[in-house]
């Protein structure tokens, strides 16, 4: 009885296609995570700067402080989610949308994208 040799013609192509697909998936996920981290940093910077801008204006009125904070937050590419003034201390909450094309694509597929947020406090003492 003779054994037939196992034919492995084309196995390398299948494996290379599989590994290429995995590599592309890892790269896309890495790009989305990096974009979300960048949005988080943008939100944190906007919240910090908004709180710092609102602190001197808090001496005049709460509305002036929040108006100044909102202006600075928007100028830094984020959205103002909340602003409060207590005892001359301004608390600003901001969020920023991811800007990358893969994040926008994922948002369309999932029906919405996470919007990382941050908060900051500043006041004059």
PDB file of N, CA, C and O in Angstrom, residues 32-40 42-43 79 81 94-100 102-118:
ATOM      1  N   UNK A  32      -7.477  54.044  15.244  1.00  0.00           N
ATOM      2  CA  UNK A  32      -8.676  54.502  15.963  1.00  0.00           C
ATOM      3  C   UNK A  32      -8.337  54.827  17.411  1.00  0.00           C
ATOM      4  O   UNK A  32      -8.752  55.858  17.941  1.00  0.00           O
ATOM      5  N   UNK A  33      -7.561  53.967  18.059  1.00  0.00           N
ATOM      6  CA  UNK A  33      -7.184  54.214  19.457  1.00  0.00           C
ATOM      7  C   UNK A  33      -6.332  55.476  19.561  1.00  0.00           C
ATOM      8  O   UNK A  33      -6.536  56.302  20.460  1.00  0.00           O
ATOM      9  N   UNK A  34      -5.385  55.655  18.648  1.00  0.00           N
ATOM     10  CA  UNK A  34      -4.556  56.860  18.658  1.00  0.00           C
ATOM     11  C   UNK A  34      -5.400  58.112  18.444  1.00  0.00           C
ATOM     12  O   UNK A  34      -5.171  59.151  19.084  1.00  0.00           O
ATOM     13  N   UNK A  35      -6.394  58.028  17.578  1.00  0.00           N
ATOM     14  CA  UNK A  35      -7.278  59.161  17.325  1.00  0.00           C
ATOM     15  C   UNK A  35      -8.118  59.490  18.563  1.00  0.00           C
ATOM     16  O   UNK A  35      -8.323  60.660  18.895  1.00  0.00           O
ATOM     17  N   UNK A  36      -8.595  58.469  19.255  1.00  0.00           N
ATOM     18  CA  UNK A  36      -9.360  58.702  20.484  1.00  0.00           C
ATOM     19  C   UNK A  36      -8.481  59.312  21.568  1.00  0.00           C
ATOM     20  O   UNK A  36      -8.924  60.205  22.307  1.00  0.00           O
ATOM     21  N   UNK A  37      -7.233  58.865  21.668  1.00  0.00           N
ATOM     22  CA  UNK A  37      -6.321  59.454  22.649  1.00  0.00           C
ATOM     23  C   UNK A  37      -6.009  60.912  22.316  1.00  0.00           C
ATOM     24  O   UNK A  37      -5.919  61.759  23.210  1.00  0.00           O
ATOM     25  N   UNK A  38      -5.856  61.209  21.040  1.00  0.00           N
ATOM     26  CA  UNK A  38      -5.610  62.596  20.630  1.00  0.00           C
ATOM     27  C   UNK A  38      -6.822  63.472  20.939  1.00  0.00           C
ATOM     28  O   UNK A  38      -6.671  64.624  21.380  1.00  0.00           O
ATOM     29  N   UNK A  39      -8.019  62.938  20.728  1.00  0.00           N
ATOM     30  CA  UNK A  39      -9.233  63.695  21.051  1.00  0.00           C
ATOM     31  C   UNK A  39      -9.323  63.937  22.549  1.00  0.00           C
ATOM     32  O   UNK A  39      -9.745  65.012  22.996  1.00  0.00           O
ATOM     33  N   UNK A  40      -8.926  62.965  23.346  1.00  0.00           N
ATOM     34  CA  UNK A  40      -8.936  63.123  24.806  1.00  0.00           C
ATOM     35  C   UNK A  40      -7.965  64.216  25.221  1.00  0.00           C
ATOM     36  O   UNK A  40      -8.261  65.043  26.078  1.00  0.00           O
ATOM     37  N   UNK A  42      -6.962  66.713  23.341  1.00  0.00           N
ATOM     38  CA  UNK A  42      -7.512  67.981  22.863  1.00  0.00           C
ATOM     39  C   UNK A  42      -8.590  68.492  23.817  1.00  0.00           C
ATOM     40  O   UNK A  42      -8.659  69.673  24.134  1.00  0.00           O
ATOM     41  N   UNK A  43      -9.438  67.588  24.308  1.00  0.00           N
ATOM     42  CA  UNK A  43     -10.494  67.970  25.256  1.00  0.00           C
ATOM     43  C   UNK A  43      -9.881  68.441  26.567  1.00  0.00           C
ATOM     44  O   UNK A  43     -10.339  69.436  27.157  1.00  0.00           O
ATOM     45  N   UNK A  79     -15.904  70.975  22.385  1.00  0.00           N
ATOM     46  CA  UNK A  79     -17.259  71.435  22.693  1.00  0.00           C
ATOM     47  C   UNK A  79     -17.381  71.613  24.193  1.00  0.00           C
ATOM     48  O   UNK A  79     -16.919  70.773  24.965  1.00  0.00           O
ATOM     49  N   UNK A  81     -19.171  71.243  27.484  1.00  0.00           N
ATOM     50  CA  UNK A  81     -20.211  70.364  28.025  1.00  0.00           C
ATOM     51  C   UNK A  81     -20.772  70.888  29.331  1.00  0.00           C
ATOM     52  O   UNK A  81     -21.843  70.490  29.745  1.00  0.00           O
ATOM     53  N   UNK A  94     -15.259  69.781  28.953  1.00  0.00           N
ATOM     54  CA  UNK A  94     -15.192  69.860  27.489  1.00  0.00           C
ATOM     55  C   UNK A  94     -15.047  68.462  26.904  1.00  0.00           C
ATOM     56  O   UNK A  94     -14.587  67.540  27.578  1.00  0.00           O
ATOM     57  N   UNK A  95     -15.477  68.330  25.667  1.00  0.00           N
ATOM     58  CA  UNK A  95     -15.273  67.071  24.944  1.00  0.00           C
ATOM     59  C   UNK A  95     -14.846  67.399  23.520  1.00  0.00           C
ATOM     60  O   UNK A  95     -15.114  68.478  23.012  1.00  0.00           O
ATOM     61  N   UNK A  96     -14.159  66.437  22.899  1.00  0.00           N
ATOM     62  CA  UNK A  96     -13.666  66.647  21.531  1.00  0.00           C
ATOM     63  C   UNK A  96     -13.957  65.408  20.699  1.00  0.00           C
ATOM     64  O   UNK A  96     -13.855  64.288  21.185  1.00  0.00           O
ATOM     65  N   UNK A  97     -14.328  65.632  19.451  1.00  0.00           N
ATOM     66  CA  UNK A  97     -14.598  64.523  18.534  1.00  0.00           C
ATOM     67  C   UNK A  97     -13.304  64.043  17.900  1.00  0.00           C
ATOM     68  O   UNK A  97     -12.440  64.847  17.578  1.00  0.00           O
ATOM     69  N   UNK A  98     -13.208  62.739  17.685  1.00  0.00           N
ATOM     70  CA  UNK A  98     -12.052  62.230  16.933  1.00  0.00           C
ATOM     71  C   UNK A  98     -12.084  62.771  15.502  1.00  0.00           C
ATOM     72  O   UNK A  98     -13.149  62.960  14.930  1.00  0.00           O
ATOM     73  N   UNK A  99     -10.922  63.027  14.932  1.00  0.00           N
ATOM     74  CA  UNK A  99     -10.862  63.646  13.601  1.00  0.00           C
ATOM     75  C   UNK A  99     -10.443  62.692  12.485  1.00  0.00           C
ATOM     76  O   UNK A  99     -10.527  63.036  11.320  1.00  0.00           O
ATOM     77  N   UNK A 100      -9.958  61.533  12.829  1.00  0.00           N
ATOM     78  CA  UNK A 100      -9.405  60.616  11.826  1.00  0.00           C
ATOM     79  C   UNK A 100     -10.467  59.987  10.946  1.00  0.00           C
ATOM     80  O   UNK A 100     -11.612  59.809  11.350  1.00  0.00           O
ATOM     81  N   UNK A 102     -10.675  56.860   9.952  1.00  0.00           N
ATOM     82  CA  UNK A 102     -11.116  55.555  10.437  1.00  0.00           C
ATOM     83  C   UNK A 102     -12.104  55.710  11.574  1.00  0.00           C
ATOM     84  O   UNK A 102     -13.019  54.902  11.711  1.00  0.00           O
ATOM     85  N   UNK A 103     -11.940  56.721  12.401  1.00  0.00           N
ATOM     86  CA  UNK A 103     -12.881  56.957  13.500  1.00  0.00           C
ATOM     87  C   UNK A 103     -14.237  57.384  12.955  1.00  0.00           C
ATOM     88  O   UNK A 103     -15.278  56.969  13.470  1.00  0.00           O
ATOM     89  N   UNK A 104     -14.218  58.219  11.920  1.00  0.00           N
ATOM     90  CA  UNK A 104     -15.490  58.630  11.305  1.00  0.00           C
ATOM     91  C   UNK A 104     -16.191  57.447  10.661  1.00  0.00           C
ATOM     92  O   UNK A 104     -17.409  57.290  10.763  1.00  0.00           O
ATOM     93  N   UNK A 105     -15.417  56.566  10.007  1.00  0.00           N
ATOM     94  CA  UNK A 105     -15.993  55.370   9.394  1.00  0.00           C
ATOM     95  C   UNK A 105     -16.585  54.459  10.460  1.00  0.00           C
ATOM     96  O   UNK A 105     -17.703  53.953  10.307  1.00  0.00           O
ATOM     97  N   UNK A 106     -15.869  54.275  11.549  1.00  0.00           N
ATOM     98  CA  UNK A 106     -16.358  53.430  12.633  1.00  0.00           C
ATOM     99  C   UNK A 106     -17.608  54.030  13.266  1.00  0.00           C
ATOM    100  O   UNK A 106     -18.535  53.307  13.631  1.00  0.00           O
ATOM    101  N   UNK A 107     -17.658  55.351  13.356  1.00  0.00           N
ATOM    102  CA  UNK A 107     -18.853  56.015  13.902  1.00  0.00           C
ATOM    103  C   UNK A 107     -20.057  55.787  13.002  1.00  0.00           C
ATOM    104  O   UNK A 107     -21.172  55.592  13.481  1.00  0.00           O
ATOM    105  N   UNK A 108     -19.835  55.784  11.690  1.00  0.00           N
ATOM    106  CA  UNK A 108     -20.966  55.532  10.781  1.00  0.00           C
ATOM    107  C   UNK A 108     -21.432  54.089  10.898  1.00  0.00           C
ATOM    108  O   UNK A 108     -22.628  53.830  10.869  1.00  0.00           O
ATOM    109  N   UNK A 109     -20.495  53.186  11.031  1.00  0.00           N
ATOM    110  CA  UNK A 109     -20.848  51.773  11.136  1.00  0.00           C
ATOM    111  C   UNK A 109     -21.572  51.491  12.458  1.00  0.00           C
ATOM    112  O   UNK A 109     -22.591  50.803  12.485  1.00  0.00           O
ATOM    113  N   UNK A 110     -21.070  52.059  13.550  1.00  0.00           N
ATOM    114  CA  UNK A 110     -21.644  51.784  14.869  1.00  0.00           C
ATOM    115  C   UNK A 110     -22.806  52.698  15.226  1.00  0.00           C
ATOM    116  O   UNK A 110     -23.468  52.479  16.234  1.00  0.00           O
ATOM    117  N   UNK A 111     -23.038  53.733  14.439  1.00  0.00           N
ATOM    118  CA  UNK A 111     -24.148  54.643  14.718  1.00  0.00           C
ATOM    119  C   UNK A 111     -23.793  55.750  15.690  1.00  0.00           C
ATOM    120  O   UNK A 111     -24.658  56.404  16.241  1.00  0.00           O
ATOM    121  N   UNK A 112     -22.537  55.999  15.903  1.00  0.00           N
ATOM    122  CA  UNK A 112     -22.103  57.075  16.790  1.00  0.00           C
ATOM    123  C   UNK A 112     -20.696  56.798  17.276  1.00  0.00           C
ATOM    124  O   UNK A 112     -20.291  55.655  17.402  1.00  0.00           O
ATOM    125  N   UNK A 113     -19.967  57.866  17.542  1.00  0.00           N
ATOM    126  CA  UNK A 113     -18.587  57.710  18.005  1.00  0.00           C
ATOM    127  C   UNK A 113     -18.479  58.195  19.439  1.00  0.00           C
ATOM    128  O   UNK A 113     -19.184  59.114  19.840  1.00  0.00           O
ATOM    129  N   UNK A 114     -17.605  57.573  20.198  1.00  0.00           N
ATOM    130  CA  UNK A 114     -17.372  58.093  21.536  1.00  0.00           C
ATOM    131  C   UNK A 114     -16.702  59.456  21.442  1.00  0.00           C
ATOM    132  O   UNK A 114     -15.902  59.697  20.546  1.00  0.00           O
ATOM    133  N   UNK A 115     -17.084  60.337  22.328  1.00  0.00           N
ATOM    134  CA  UNK A 115     -16.504  61.670  22.356  1.00  0.00           C
ATOM    135  C   UNK A 115     -15.789  61.834  23.696  1.00  0.00           C
ATOM    136  O   UNK A 115     -16.434  62.084  24.712  1.00  0.00           O
ATOM    137  N   UNK A 116     -14.470  61.643  23.720  1.00  0.00           N
ATOM    138  CA  UNK A 116     -13.755  61.741  24.967  1.00  0.00           C
ATOM    139  C   UNK A 116     -13.910  63.112  25.600  1.00  0.00           C
ATOM    140  O   UNK A 116     -13.942  64.133  24.899  1.00  0.00           O
ATOM    141  N   UNK A 117     -14.010  63.157  26.904  1.00  0.00           N
ATOM    142  CA  UNK A 117     -14.186  64.419  27.598  1.00  0.00           C
ATOM    143  C   UNK A 117     -13.182  64.592  28.713  1.00  0.00           C
ATOM    144  O   UNK A 117     -12.480  63.663  29.090  1.00  0.00           O
ATOM    145  N   UNK A 118     -13.129  65.802  29.232  1.00  0.00           N
ATOM    146  CA  UNK A 118     -12.228  66.121  30.341  1.00  0.00           C
ATOM    147  C   UNK A 118     -12.806  67.306  31.086  1.00  0.00           C
ATOM    148  O   UNK A 118     -13.630  68.057  30.558  1.00  0.00           O
TER     149      UNK A 118
END
